[in-house]
């Protein structure tokens, strides 16, 4: 081996500076078996999925249950991103909406509840920076009377009432509800959908055995908290009805979505709009169960896709 200070054959040379070496093999016959890097930035994923590099993704969808994730993947015709992004799995695709395609990315939370929902929102923001967040899945119906949504109907919300803030006293529970509304642009977009399609808006069932049956989508605030409501005489139902008698559905995650938006409102340029789409799988009563999860999830995913031309 010859090394006269100007070139190096078969070794490592450092000429007057600081060098950093990573994922390297040194010496004759050395082999580097380091795994290929996985895409972990919006730019990397743009190259992998065909989205314009440097642009924000249009729509980010959050689901919680497996039935919800499958429904979104099927209805939006999404495909899993090869490998992981930041250690997580995402599904992506492009949807024709109006005069141009929209880029869509979906993720599933690790668990039910507000905290996991906020984490999913942050994961989407960090890796894809979507302009609009949609929470799509199932919920319980709490409306009363003939105009209340039934099993398989869908509720679309741009307002969330978080019901779990409360004070426990000797005289009883004092509820301290917290209400947040999506940005005005999103409210107008959802209003436009119902102006064009009717209020409630009719659509055909999307699950097997229900495709010939008509269902309806309703605009409504969403009640959200940590408790599973499975009693028609529940104090939570009574409180929500007194807070706003227009609340037609409850869930366990929309409060986390609205809180994420509130926390990120310090950066209005990047803060996404949001909307909640919940298919009614039960009436939040003693008959609550999983029987109608697939029906409710697929109807919700269908309505969410129908909203896209208005949200863009």
Coordinates of C-alpha atoms in Angstrom, one line a residue:
X1 CA 0.0 0.0 0.0
X2 CA 1.3 3.4 -1.0
X3 CA 0.4 6.5 1.0
X4 CA 2.4 9.7 0.3
X5 CA -0.1 12.1 1.9
X6 CA -2.0 12.9 -1.3
X7 CA -3.8 9.7 -2.0
X8 CA -4.7 6.5 -0.2
X9 CA -5.1 2.9 -1.6
X10 CA -6.8 0.5 0.7
X11 CA -7.2 2.7 3.8
X12 CA -8.8 5.8 5.3
X13 CA -7.4 9.3 4.8
X14 CA -8.3 12.5 6.7
X15 CA -6.8 15.7 5.2
X16 CA -7.0 18.5 7.7
X17 CA -10.6 18.4 9.0
X18 CA -13.3 16.5 10.8
X19 CA -15.0 13.7 9.0
X20 CA -18.0 11.6 10.1
X21 CA -18.4 8.1 8.8
X22 CA -21.6 6.0 9.2
X23 CA -22.8 2.7 7.8
X24 CA -19.3 2.1 6.3
X25 CA -17.1 -1.0 6.0
X26 CA -13.3 -0.5 6.1
X27 CA -10.6 -2.6 4.4
X28 CA -10.2 -5.0 1.4
X29 CA -13.2 -7.3 0.9
X30 CA -15.3 -5.6 3.5
X31 CA -19.1 -5.8 3.1
X32 CA -21.7 -3.3 4.5
X33 CA -24.9 -5.1 5.4
X34 CA -26.7 -2.1 6.8
X35 CA -30.4 -2.1 5.9
X36 CA -31.7 0.3 3.3
X37 CA -33.1 3.4 5.0
X38 CA -36.8 3.7 5.2
X39 CA -38.7 6.7 4.1
X40 CA -39.4 9.0 7.0
X41 CA -40.2 12.4 5.7
X42 CA -43.0 13.8 3.5
X43 CA -40.4 14.3 0.7
X44 CA -39.4 10.6 0.9
X45 CA -43.0 9.5 0.9
X46 CA -43.7 11.8 -2.0
X47 CA -41.2 9.9 -4.0
X48 CA -42.6 6.6 -2.9
X49 CA -46.3 7.4 -3.6
X50 CA -46.2 10.0 -6.4
X51 CA -47.2 13.0 -4.4
X52 CA -45.6 16.3 -5.4
X53 CA -42.4 16.8 -3.4
X54 CA -42.5 19.6 -0.8
X55 CA -46.3 19.9 -0.8
X56 CA -48.7 19.3 2.1
X57 CA -50.8 16.2 1.9
X58 CA -54.5 17.1 1.4
X59 CA -56.3 14.7 3.7
X60 CA -55.2 12.8 6.8
X61 CA -57.7 10.2 8.1
X62 CA -57.7 8.7 11.6
X63 CA -59.4 5.5 12.5
X64 CA -59.5 3.6 15.7
X65 CA -61.1 0.1 15.2
X66 CA -60.0 -2.5 12.6
X67 CA -63.5 -2.3 11.0
X68 CA -63.0 1.4 10.5
X69 CA -59.5 1.0 9.1
X70 CA -60.6 -1.6 6.6
X71 CA -63.6 0.5 5.5
X72 CA -61.4 3.5 4.9
X73 CA -58.8 1.5 3.0
X74 CA -61.5 0.0 0.7
X75 CA -63.7 3.0 0.1
X76 CA -60.7 5.3 -0.5
X77 CA -58.8 2.7 -2.4
X78 CA -55.7 3.1 -0.3
X79 CA -52.5 1.1 -0.3
X80 CA -50.0 0.4 2.5
X81 CA -46.8 2.5 2.2
X82 CA -43.9 0.1 1.7
X83 CA -42.1 -0.3 5.0
X84 CA -42.6 1.9 8.0
X85 CA -42.5 5.7 8.3
X86 CA -41.0 6.7 11.6
X87 CA -41.7 3.2 12.9
X88 CA -45.4 3.5 12.0
X89 CA -47.7 2.1 9.3
X90 CA -49.6 4.4 6.9
X91 CA -51.9 3.8 3.9
X92 CA -51.9 6.3 1.0
X93 CA -53.7 7.1 -2.2
X94 CA -55.1 9.7 -4.6
X95 CA -58.8 10.5 -4.8
X96 CA -60.4 12.3 -7.7
X97 CA -62.4 15.2 -6.2
X98 CA -63.6 17.9 -8.5
X99 CA -61.0 19.2 -10.9
X100 CA -57.9 17.6 -9.4
X101 CA -56.8 14.5 -7.4
X102 CA -56.4 14.8 -3.6
X103 CA -53.6 13.1 -1.8
X104 CA -54.9 11.0 1.1
X105 CA -53.1 9.3 4.0
X106 CA -54.7 7.2 6.7
X107 CA -53.5 5.8 10.0
X108 CA -55.0 3.9 12.9
X109 CA -54.5 4.8 16.5
X110 CA -52.8 2.4 18.9
X111 CA -55.8 2.4 21.3
X112 CA -59.2 3.8 21.9
X113 CA -59.5 7.2 23.6
X114 CA -58.5 10.8 23.5
X115 CA -54.8 10.5 24.2
X116 CA -54.1 8.0 21.5
X117 CA -56.1 10.1 19.1
X118 CA -53.9 13.1 19.8
X119 CA -50.8 11.0 19.2
X120 CA -52.2 9.8 15.8
X121 CA -52.9 13.5 14.8
X122 CA -49.3 14.4 15.7
X123 CA -47.9 11.4 13.7
X124 CA -49.8 12.5 10.6
X125 CA -48.7 16.1 11.1
X126 CA -45.0 15.2 11.6
X127 CA -44.7 12.8 8.6
X128 CA -47.3 14.1 6.1
X129 CA -48.6 17.5 7.3
X130 CA -52.1 17.2 5.9
X131 CA -54.2 20.3 5.3
X132 CA -57.4 18.5 6.7
X133 CA -57.8 15.9 9.4
X134 CA -60.8 13.6 9.2
X135 CA -61.8 11.2 12.0
X136 CA -63.8 8.4 10.4
X137 CA -65.5 5.5 12.2
X138 CA -68.4 4.5 14.4
X139 CA -70.2 6.2 17.3
X140 CA -73.2 5.9 19.5
X141 CA -76.5 7.7 18.7
X142 CA -78.1 9.7 21.5
X143 CA -80.7 11.7 19.6
X144 CA -84.4 11.3 20.5
X145 CA -87.5 11.5 18.4
X146 CA -88.3 10.8 14.8
X147 CA -85.4 12.9 13.5
X148 CA -82.7 11.0 15.5
X149 CA -80.3 9.0 13.4
X150 CA -80.8 5.3 13.4
X151 CA -78.4 2.4 13.1
X152 CA -76.3 2.8 9.9
X153 CA -77.0 6.6 9.6
X154 CA -74.0 9.0 9.7
X155 CA -73.4 12.1 11.7
X156 CA -71.0 14.7 10.4
X157 CA -69.6 17.1 13.0
X158 CA -67.5 20.3 13.0
X159 CA -68.2 21.0 16.7
X160 CA -67.1 18.7 19.6
X161 CA -68.4 18.9 23.1
X162 CA -65.9 17.3 25.6
X163 CA -68.0 16.1 28.5
X164 CA -65.5 14.6 30.9
X165 CA -64.4 17.9 32.6
X166 CA -66.2 17.8 36.0
X167 CA -66.0 18.5 39.7
X168 CA -67.0 15.8 42.2
X169 CA -68.7 17.3 45.3
X170 CA -70.7 15.9 48.2
X171 CA -73.8 17.3 46.6
X172 CA -73.1 15.5 43.3
X173 CA -71.2 15.9 40.0
X174 CA -70.8 19.3 38.5
X175 CA -70.1 19.0 34.8
X176 CA -67.9 21.5 33.0
X177 CA -68.3 20.9 29.3
X178 CA -65.9 22.3 26.8
X179 CA -66.9 23.0 23.2
X180 CA -64.7 23.6 20.2
X181 CA -65.5 24.3 16.6
X182 CA -63.5 23.6 13.5
X183 CA -62.2 26.5 11.4
X184 CA -64.9 28.5 9.6
X185 CA -63.7 27.3 6.2
X186 CA -64.5 23.7 7.3
X187 CA -67.9 24.7 8.6
X188 CA -68.8 26.3 5.4
X189 CA -67.6 23.3 3.4
X190 CA -69.7 20.9 5.4
X191 CA -72.7 23.2 5.1
X192 CA -72.2 23.3 1.4
X193 CA -72.4 19.5 1.3
X194 CA -75.7 19.4 3.1
X195 CA -77.0 22.4 1.0
X196 CA -76.4 20.4 -2.2
X197 CA -77.4 16.9 -1.0
X198 CA -80.2 17.8 1.5
X199 CA -80.4 17.8 5.3
X200 CA -80.3 15.0 6.1
X201 CA -78.5 13.8 3.0
X202 CA -79.7 10.4 1.6
X203 CA -77.3 7.7 0.4
X204 CA -77.3 3.9 -0.2
X205 CA -75.9 1.5 2.3
X206 CA -72.3 0.4 1.6
X207 CA -72.1 -2.9 3.5
X208 CA -73.0 -6.2 2.2
X209 CA -76.8 -7.0 2.7
X210 CA -77.5 -3.3 3.1
X211 CA -76.8 -1.9 -0.4
X212 CA -80.4 -1.6 -1.4
X213 CA -81.3 0.2 1.8
X214 CA -81.4 4.0 2.2
X215 CA -79.6 5.8 5.0
X216 CA -79.1 9.4 5.9
X217 CA -76.2 11.7 6.9
X218 CA -76.9 14.4 9.6
X219 CA -75.0 17.5 10.5
X220 CA -74.5 17.6 14.3
X221 CA -72.2 18.4 17.2
X222 CA -70.4 15.3 18.6
X223 CA -70.2 14.6 22.3
X224 CA -66.9 13.1 23.3
X225 CA -65.3 11.7 26.4
X226 CA -63.5 8.8 28.0
X227 CA -66.6 6.9 29.1
X228 CA -68.3 4.2 27.0
X229 CA -72.0 5.2 27.2
X230 CA -74.2 2.1 27.3
X231 CA -77.3 3.2 29.2
X232 CA -80.2 5.2 27.9
X233 CA -80.6 6.8 31.3
X234 CA -76.9 7.7 31.5
X235 CA -76.1 11.0 33.3
X236 CA -73.8 11.8 30.4
X237 CA -76.6 11.6 27.9
X238 CA -78.7 13.8 30.1
X239 CA -75.9 16.3 30.5
X240 CA -75.2 16.4 26.8
X241 CA -78.9 16.9 25.9
X242 CA -79.1 19.8 28.3
X243 CA -75.8 21.3 27.0
X244 CA -77.0 21.2 23.4
X245 CA -80.1 19.3 22.3
X246 CA -78.7 19.1 18.8
X247 CA -76.0 16.6 19.8
X248 CA -76.8 13.3 17.9
X249 CA -73.7 11.2 18.6
X250 CA -71.0 10.3 21.1
X251 CA -67.5 8.9 20.7
X252 CA -64.3 8.5 22.7
X253 CA -61.8 10.3 20.4
X254 CA -63.1 13.5 18.7
X255 CA -62.2 15.5 21.8
X256 CA -58.6 14.6 21.3
X257 CA -58.8 15.7 17.6
X258 CA -60.3 19.1 18.6
X259 CA -57.7 19.5 21.4
X260 CA -54.9 18.8 19.0
X261 CA -56.2 21.5 16.7
X262 CA -56.5 23.9 19.7
X263 CA -52.9 23.2 20.9
X264 CA -51.5 23.8 17.4
X265 CA -53.5 27.0 16.7
X266 CA -50.3 28.9 17.6
X267 CA -49.1 28.0 14.1
X268 CA -52.1 28.9 12.0
X269 CA -50.3 28.4 8.7
X270 CA -49.8 24.7 9.4
X271 CA -52.8 24.0 11.7
X272 CA -55.1 21.6 9.8
X273 CA -58.9 21.9 9.5
X274 CA -60.9 19.0 10.9
X275 CA -64.2 17.2 10.6
X276 CA -65.6 14.1 12.4
X277 CA -67.6 11.5 10.5
X278 CA -69.4 8.9 12.7
X279 CA -71.6 6.1 11.5
X280 CA -74.1 5.1 14.1
X281 CA -73.4 1.5 15.2
X282 CA -75.6 1.6 18.4
X283 CA -77.9 3.8 20.3
X284 CA -75.6 4.2 23.4
X285 CA -78.0 2.1 25.4
X286 CA -78.1 -1.3 27.1
X287 CA -78.2 -3.0 23.7
X288 CA -74.8 -1.6 22.7
X289 CA -72.6 -4.1 20.9
X290 CA -70.4 -4.8 17.9
X291 CA -73.0 -6.2 15.5
X292 CA -73.3 -3.2 13.3
X293 CA -69.7 -1.9 13.4
X294 CA -69.0 -2.9 9.7
X295 CA -72.2 -1.3 8.5
X296 CA -71.6 2.0 10.4
X297 CA -67.9 2.1 9.5
X298 CA -68.5 1.6 5.7
X299 CA -71.3 4.1 5.6
X300 CA -69.1 6.7 7.5
X301 CA -66.2 6.1 5.0
X302 CA -68.6 6.6 2.1
X303 CA -69.9 9.9 3.4
X304 CA -66.3 11.0 4.2
X305 CA -65.3 10.4 0.6
X306 CA -68.4 12.2 -0.6
X307 CA -67.3 15.2 1.4
X308 CA -63.9 15.5 -0.3
X309 CA -64.9 17.8 -3.2
X310 CA -66.3 20.3 -0.6
X311 CA -63.3 20.1 1.8
X312 CA -60.6 20.7 -0.8

